[in-house]
XYZ file of C-alpha atoms in Angstrom:
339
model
C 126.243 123.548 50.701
C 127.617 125.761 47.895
C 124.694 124.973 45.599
C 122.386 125.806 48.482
C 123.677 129.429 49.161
C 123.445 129.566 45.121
C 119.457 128.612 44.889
C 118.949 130.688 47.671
C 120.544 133.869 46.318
C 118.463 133.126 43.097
C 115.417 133.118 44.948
C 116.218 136.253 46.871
C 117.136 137.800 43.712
C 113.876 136.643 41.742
C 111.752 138.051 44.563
C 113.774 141.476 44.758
C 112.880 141.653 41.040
C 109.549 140.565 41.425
C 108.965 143.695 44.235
C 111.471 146.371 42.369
C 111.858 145.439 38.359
C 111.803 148.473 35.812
C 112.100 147.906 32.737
C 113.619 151.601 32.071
C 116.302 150.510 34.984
C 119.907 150.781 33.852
C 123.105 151.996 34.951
C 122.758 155.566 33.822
C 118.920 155.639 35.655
C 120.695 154.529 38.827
C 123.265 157.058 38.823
C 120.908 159.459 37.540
C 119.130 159.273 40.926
C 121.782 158.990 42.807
C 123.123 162.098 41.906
C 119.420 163.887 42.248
C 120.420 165.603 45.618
C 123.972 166.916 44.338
C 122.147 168.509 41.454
C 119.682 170.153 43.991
C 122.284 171.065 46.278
C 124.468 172.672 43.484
C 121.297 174.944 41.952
C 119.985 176.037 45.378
C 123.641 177.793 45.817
C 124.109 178.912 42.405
C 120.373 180.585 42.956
C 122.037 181.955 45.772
C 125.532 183.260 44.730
C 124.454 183.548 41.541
C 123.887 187.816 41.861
C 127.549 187.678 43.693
C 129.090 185.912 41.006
C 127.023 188.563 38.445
C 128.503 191.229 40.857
C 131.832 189.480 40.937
C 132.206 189.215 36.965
C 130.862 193.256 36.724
C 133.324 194.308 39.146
C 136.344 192.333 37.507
C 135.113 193.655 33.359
C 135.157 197.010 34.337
C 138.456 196.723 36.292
C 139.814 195.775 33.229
C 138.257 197.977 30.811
C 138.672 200.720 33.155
C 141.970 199.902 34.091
C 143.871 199.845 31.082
C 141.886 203.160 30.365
C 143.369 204.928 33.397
C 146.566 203.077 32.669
C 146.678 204.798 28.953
C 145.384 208.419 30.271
C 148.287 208.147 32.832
C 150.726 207.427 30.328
C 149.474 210.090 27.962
C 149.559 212.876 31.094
C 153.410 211.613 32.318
C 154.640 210.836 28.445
C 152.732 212.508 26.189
C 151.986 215.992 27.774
C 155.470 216.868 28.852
C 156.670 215.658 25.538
C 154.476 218.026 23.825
C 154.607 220.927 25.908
C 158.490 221.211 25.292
C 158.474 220.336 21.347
C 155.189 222.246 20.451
C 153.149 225.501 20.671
C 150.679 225.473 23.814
C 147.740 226.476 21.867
C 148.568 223.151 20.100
C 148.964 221.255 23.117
C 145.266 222.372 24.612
C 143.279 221.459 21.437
C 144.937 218.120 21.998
C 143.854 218.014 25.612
C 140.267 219.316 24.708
C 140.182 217.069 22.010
C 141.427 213.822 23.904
C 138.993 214.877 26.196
C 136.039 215.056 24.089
C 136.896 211.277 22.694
C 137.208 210.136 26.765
C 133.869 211.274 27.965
C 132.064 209.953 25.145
C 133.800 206.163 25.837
C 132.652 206.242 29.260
C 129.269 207.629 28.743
C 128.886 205.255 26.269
C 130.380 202.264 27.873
C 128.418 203.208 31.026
C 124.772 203.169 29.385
C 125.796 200.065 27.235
C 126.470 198.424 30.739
C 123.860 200.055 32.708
C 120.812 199.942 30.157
C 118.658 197.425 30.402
C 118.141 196.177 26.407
C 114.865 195.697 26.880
C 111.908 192.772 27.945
C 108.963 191.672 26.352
C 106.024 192.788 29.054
C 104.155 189.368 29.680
C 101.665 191.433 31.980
C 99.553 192.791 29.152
C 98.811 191.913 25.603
C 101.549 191.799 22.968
C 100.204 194.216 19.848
C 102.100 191.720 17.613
C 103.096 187.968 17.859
C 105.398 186.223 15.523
C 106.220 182.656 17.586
C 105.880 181.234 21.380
C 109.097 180.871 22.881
C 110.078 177.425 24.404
C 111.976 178.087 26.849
C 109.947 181.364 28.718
C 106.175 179.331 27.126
C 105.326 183.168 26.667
C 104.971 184.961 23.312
C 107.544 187.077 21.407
C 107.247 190.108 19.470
C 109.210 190.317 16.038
C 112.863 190.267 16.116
C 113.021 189.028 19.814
C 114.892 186.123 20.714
C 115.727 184.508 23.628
C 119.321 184.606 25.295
C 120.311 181.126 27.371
C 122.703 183.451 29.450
C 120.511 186.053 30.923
C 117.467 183.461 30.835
C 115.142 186.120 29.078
C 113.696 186.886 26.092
C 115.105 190.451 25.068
C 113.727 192.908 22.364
C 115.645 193.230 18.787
C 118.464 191.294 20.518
C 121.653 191.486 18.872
C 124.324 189.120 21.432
C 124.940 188.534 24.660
C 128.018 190.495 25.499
C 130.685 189.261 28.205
C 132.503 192.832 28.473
C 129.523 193.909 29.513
C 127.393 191.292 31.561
C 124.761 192.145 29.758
C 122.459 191.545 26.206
C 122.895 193.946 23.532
C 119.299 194.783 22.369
C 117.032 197.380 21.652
C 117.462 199.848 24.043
C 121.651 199.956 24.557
C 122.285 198.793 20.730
C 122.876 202.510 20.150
C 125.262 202.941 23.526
C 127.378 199.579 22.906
C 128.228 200.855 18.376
C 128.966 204.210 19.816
C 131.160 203.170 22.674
C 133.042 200.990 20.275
C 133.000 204.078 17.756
C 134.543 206.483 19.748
C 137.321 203.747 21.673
C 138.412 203.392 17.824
C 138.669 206.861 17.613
C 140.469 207.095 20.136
C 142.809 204.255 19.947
C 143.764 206.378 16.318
C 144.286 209.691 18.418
C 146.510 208.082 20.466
C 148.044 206.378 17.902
C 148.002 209.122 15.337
C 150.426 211.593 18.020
C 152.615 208.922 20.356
C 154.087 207.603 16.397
C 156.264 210.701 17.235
C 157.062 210.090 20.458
C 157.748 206.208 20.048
C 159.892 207.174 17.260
C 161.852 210.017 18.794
C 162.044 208.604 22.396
C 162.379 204.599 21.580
C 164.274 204.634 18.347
C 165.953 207.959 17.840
C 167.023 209.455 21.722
C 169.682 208.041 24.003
C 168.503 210.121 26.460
C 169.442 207.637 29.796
C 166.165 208.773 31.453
C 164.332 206.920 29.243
C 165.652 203.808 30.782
C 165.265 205.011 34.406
C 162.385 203.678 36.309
C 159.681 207.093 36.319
C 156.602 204.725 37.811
C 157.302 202.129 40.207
C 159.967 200.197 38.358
C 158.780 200.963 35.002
C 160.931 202.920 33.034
C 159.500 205.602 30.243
C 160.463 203.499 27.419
C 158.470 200.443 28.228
C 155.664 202.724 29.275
C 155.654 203.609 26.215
C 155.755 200.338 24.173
C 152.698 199.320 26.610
C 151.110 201.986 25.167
C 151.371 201.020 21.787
C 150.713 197.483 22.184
C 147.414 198.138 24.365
C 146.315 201.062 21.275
C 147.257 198.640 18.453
C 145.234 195.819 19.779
C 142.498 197.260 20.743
C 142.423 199.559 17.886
C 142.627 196.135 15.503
C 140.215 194.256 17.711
C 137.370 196.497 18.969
C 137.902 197.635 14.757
C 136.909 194.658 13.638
C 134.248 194.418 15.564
C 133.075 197.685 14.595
C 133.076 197.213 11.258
C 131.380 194.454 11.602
C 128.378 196.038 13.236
C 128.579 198.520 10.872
C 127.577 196.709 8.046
C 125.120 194.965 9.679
C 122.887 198.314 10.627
C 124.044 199.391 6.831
C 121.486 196.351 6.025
C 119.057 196.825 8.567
C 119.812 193.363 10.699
C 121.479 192.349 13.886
C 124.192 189.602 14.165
C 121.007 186.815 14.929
C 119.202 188.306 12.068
C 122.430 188.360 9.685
C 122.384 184.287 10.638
C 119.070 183.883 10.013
C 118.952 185.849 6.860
C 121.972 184.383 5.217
C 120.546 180.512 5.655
C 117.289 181.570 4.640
C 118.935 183.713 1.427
C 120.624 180.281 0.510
C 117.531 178.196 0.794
C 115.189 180.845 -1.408
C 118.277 180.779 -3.777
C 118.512 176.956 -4.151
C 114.435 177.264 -5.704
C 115.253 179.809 -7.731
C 113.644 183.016 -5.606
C 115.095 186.349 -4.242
C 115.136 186.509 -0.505
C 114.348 190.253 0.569
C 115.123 191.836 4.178
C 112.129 193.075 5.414
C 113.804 195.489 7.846
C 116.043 196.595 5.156
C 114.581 200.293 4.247
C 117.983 201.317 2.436
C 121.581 202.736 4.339
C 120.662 206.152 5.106
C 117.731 205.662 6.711
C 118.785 202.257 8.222
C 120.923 204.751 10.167
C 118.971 207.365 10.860
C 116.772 204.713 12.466
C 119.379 202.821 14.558
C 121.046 206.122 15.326
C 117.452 207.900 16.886
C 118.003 210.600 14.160
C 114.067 211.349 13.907
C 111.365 213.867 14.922
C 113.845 216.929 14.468
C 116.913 215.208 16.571
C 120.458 216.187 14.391
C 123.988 214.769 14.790
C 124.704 216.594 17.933
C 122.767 213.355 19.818
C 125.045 211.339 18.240
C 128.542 213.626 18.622
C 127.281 214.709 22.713
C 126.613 212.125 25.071
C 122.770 211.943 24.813
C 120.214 209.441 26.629
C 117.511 209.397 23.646
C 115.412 206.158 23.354
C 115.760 204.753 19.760
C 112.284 205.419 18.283
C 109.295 202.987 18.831
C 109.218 201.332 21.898
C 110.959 197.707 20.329
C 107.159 195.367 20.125
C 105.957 196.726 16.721
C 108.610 197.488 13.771
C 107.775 198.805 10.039
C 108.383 196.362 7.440
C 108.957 196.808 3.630
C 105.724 195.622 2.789
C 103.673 197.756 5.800
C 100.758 199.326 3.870
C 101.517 202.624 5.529
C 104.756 203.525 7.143
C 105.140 205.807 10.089
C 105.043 209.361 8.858
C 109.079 209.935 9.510
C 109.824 207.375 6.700
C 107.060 208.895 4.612
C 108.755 212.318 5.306
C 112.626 210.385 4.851
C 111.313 209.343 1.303
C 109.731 212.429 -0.419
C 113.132 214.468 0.813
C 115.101 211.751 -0.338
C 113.363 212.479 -4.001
């Protein structure tokens, strides 16, 4: 009996091979289809949440950013001003306030635009003037200097990196808004910084003053108010520092942080056959900024010093090279005064 149930189940088995066999069939193809509808299940709802959960991580970044912003100008107006209005002259006390001032609106301009600005799209609608690769991912061409970012799902002009703090790509158009932003949060970190040494110092280490251990915001008494302060200045001043130096250099060579990648292997393989490996967006520091910076057709510093919404000049799908036969006529006119 046993060895009848045995042929039988070999027969059954030989003819549900015979109807069914793959020869691609193995474990992983089976639970490959298996799991077909979760993986269409899960990307119809991410399609569908996915501009709430854009909305979601917006909302949270700038609570944050923002946040500890109002925390420090709160700390600075129920520390820092009384301080200063009893131990110094009030003409010295309002440059500080105009001054502080200054450095606040040009973070939040700047932060705002770098957040708000798109960086920029290659426009697939009409023909490119210039073509330098097909991207694999879009199947659509790509000017030079445009790359594609995995997060956004885009190609985006001159991109530089996809930034969390912001939700956004840095690229062509908000490059400008996202060095400045960092520039003047610096700045300002070393404002701060620069007068609170004298009140950490007199009110933390020096005074014994009892109100500075009595609670003056919810339960948080002046003194700890005050080392938050510092430790939220320090860090960010070391941090976003870095980071600005870092970007720094890299418009001081005329490259973004893709390009610097790209350069540097390709400098290395030129190297190893003997050859010099030249930048061919590199038109020298001073007019590397001026370019990055929009300082052209008559525009001065005060674009740079005032919250201003200038473009950066071309339009991000043609750029000058070293070896262009004719420049545009502002480098032309950037060379002979440079003589």
């Amino acid at each position: 009996m046993k060895s009848w149930i045995e042929k039988k189940c070999r027969i059954l088995k030989i003819e549900f091979l015979t109807m069914f066999y793959n020869s691609h069939i193995s474990s992983d193809y089976v639970f490959d289809t298996l799991v077909q509808p979760g993986f269409w299940f899960v990307d119809k709802c991410a399609g569908l949440l996915g501009p709430a959960f854009v909305l979601l991580v917006t909302f949270l970044t700038s609570l944050y950013v923002f946040g500890n912003m109002l925390t420090v100008i709160f700390i600075v107006y129920w520390v820092g001003l009384p301080y200063y209005l009893e131990h110094k002259p009030l003409w010295f006390v309002w440059v500080l306030i105009v001054v502080g001032h200054y450095l606040l609106i040009n973070v939040v301009f700047n932060y705002w635009m770098a957040l708000t600005t798109q960086p920029g799209i290659p426009p697939y609608e009409k023909n490119l003037p210039e073509v330098v690769s097909i991207c694999k991912k879009c199947i659509a061409p790509k000017p030079p200097r445009t790359h594609h970012c995995s997060i956004c799902n885009k190609c985006v002009l001159k991109m530089d990196h996809h930034c969390p703090w912001l939700n956004n790509c840095v690229g062509h158009y908000n490059h400008r808004y996202f060095f400045l932003y960092m520039v003047y949060m610096v700045v300002g970190c070393v404002y701060i910084m620069t007068f609170g040494f004298e009140i950490i110092f007199d009110l933390v280490f020096i005074s014994d003053d009892p109100m500075n251990l009595e609670p003056c915001f919810l339960m948080f008494s002046r003194r700890t108010l005050i080392w938050y302060e510092g430790f939220f200045t320090t860090s960010c001043f070391l941090c976003l520092g870095v980071l600005m130096l870092w970007h720094a250099k890299l418009i001081h060579h005329g490259q973004t942080s893709i390009e610097a990648h790209i350069n540097k292997s390709e400098r290395k393989r030129l190297a190893s056959l003997g050859k010099k490996y030249t930048n061919i967006y590199d038109f020298g520091p001073r007019y590397n900024w001026y370019l990055f910076l929009g300082l052209l057709d008559g525009r001065g510093w005060l674009s740079v010093l005032l919250p201003s919404k200038h473009k950066p000049p071309r339009d991000g799908l043609t750029w000058d090279t070293v070896y262009s036969e004719s420049l545009n006529w502002t480098y032309d006119a950037y060379r002979k005064s440079s003589l």
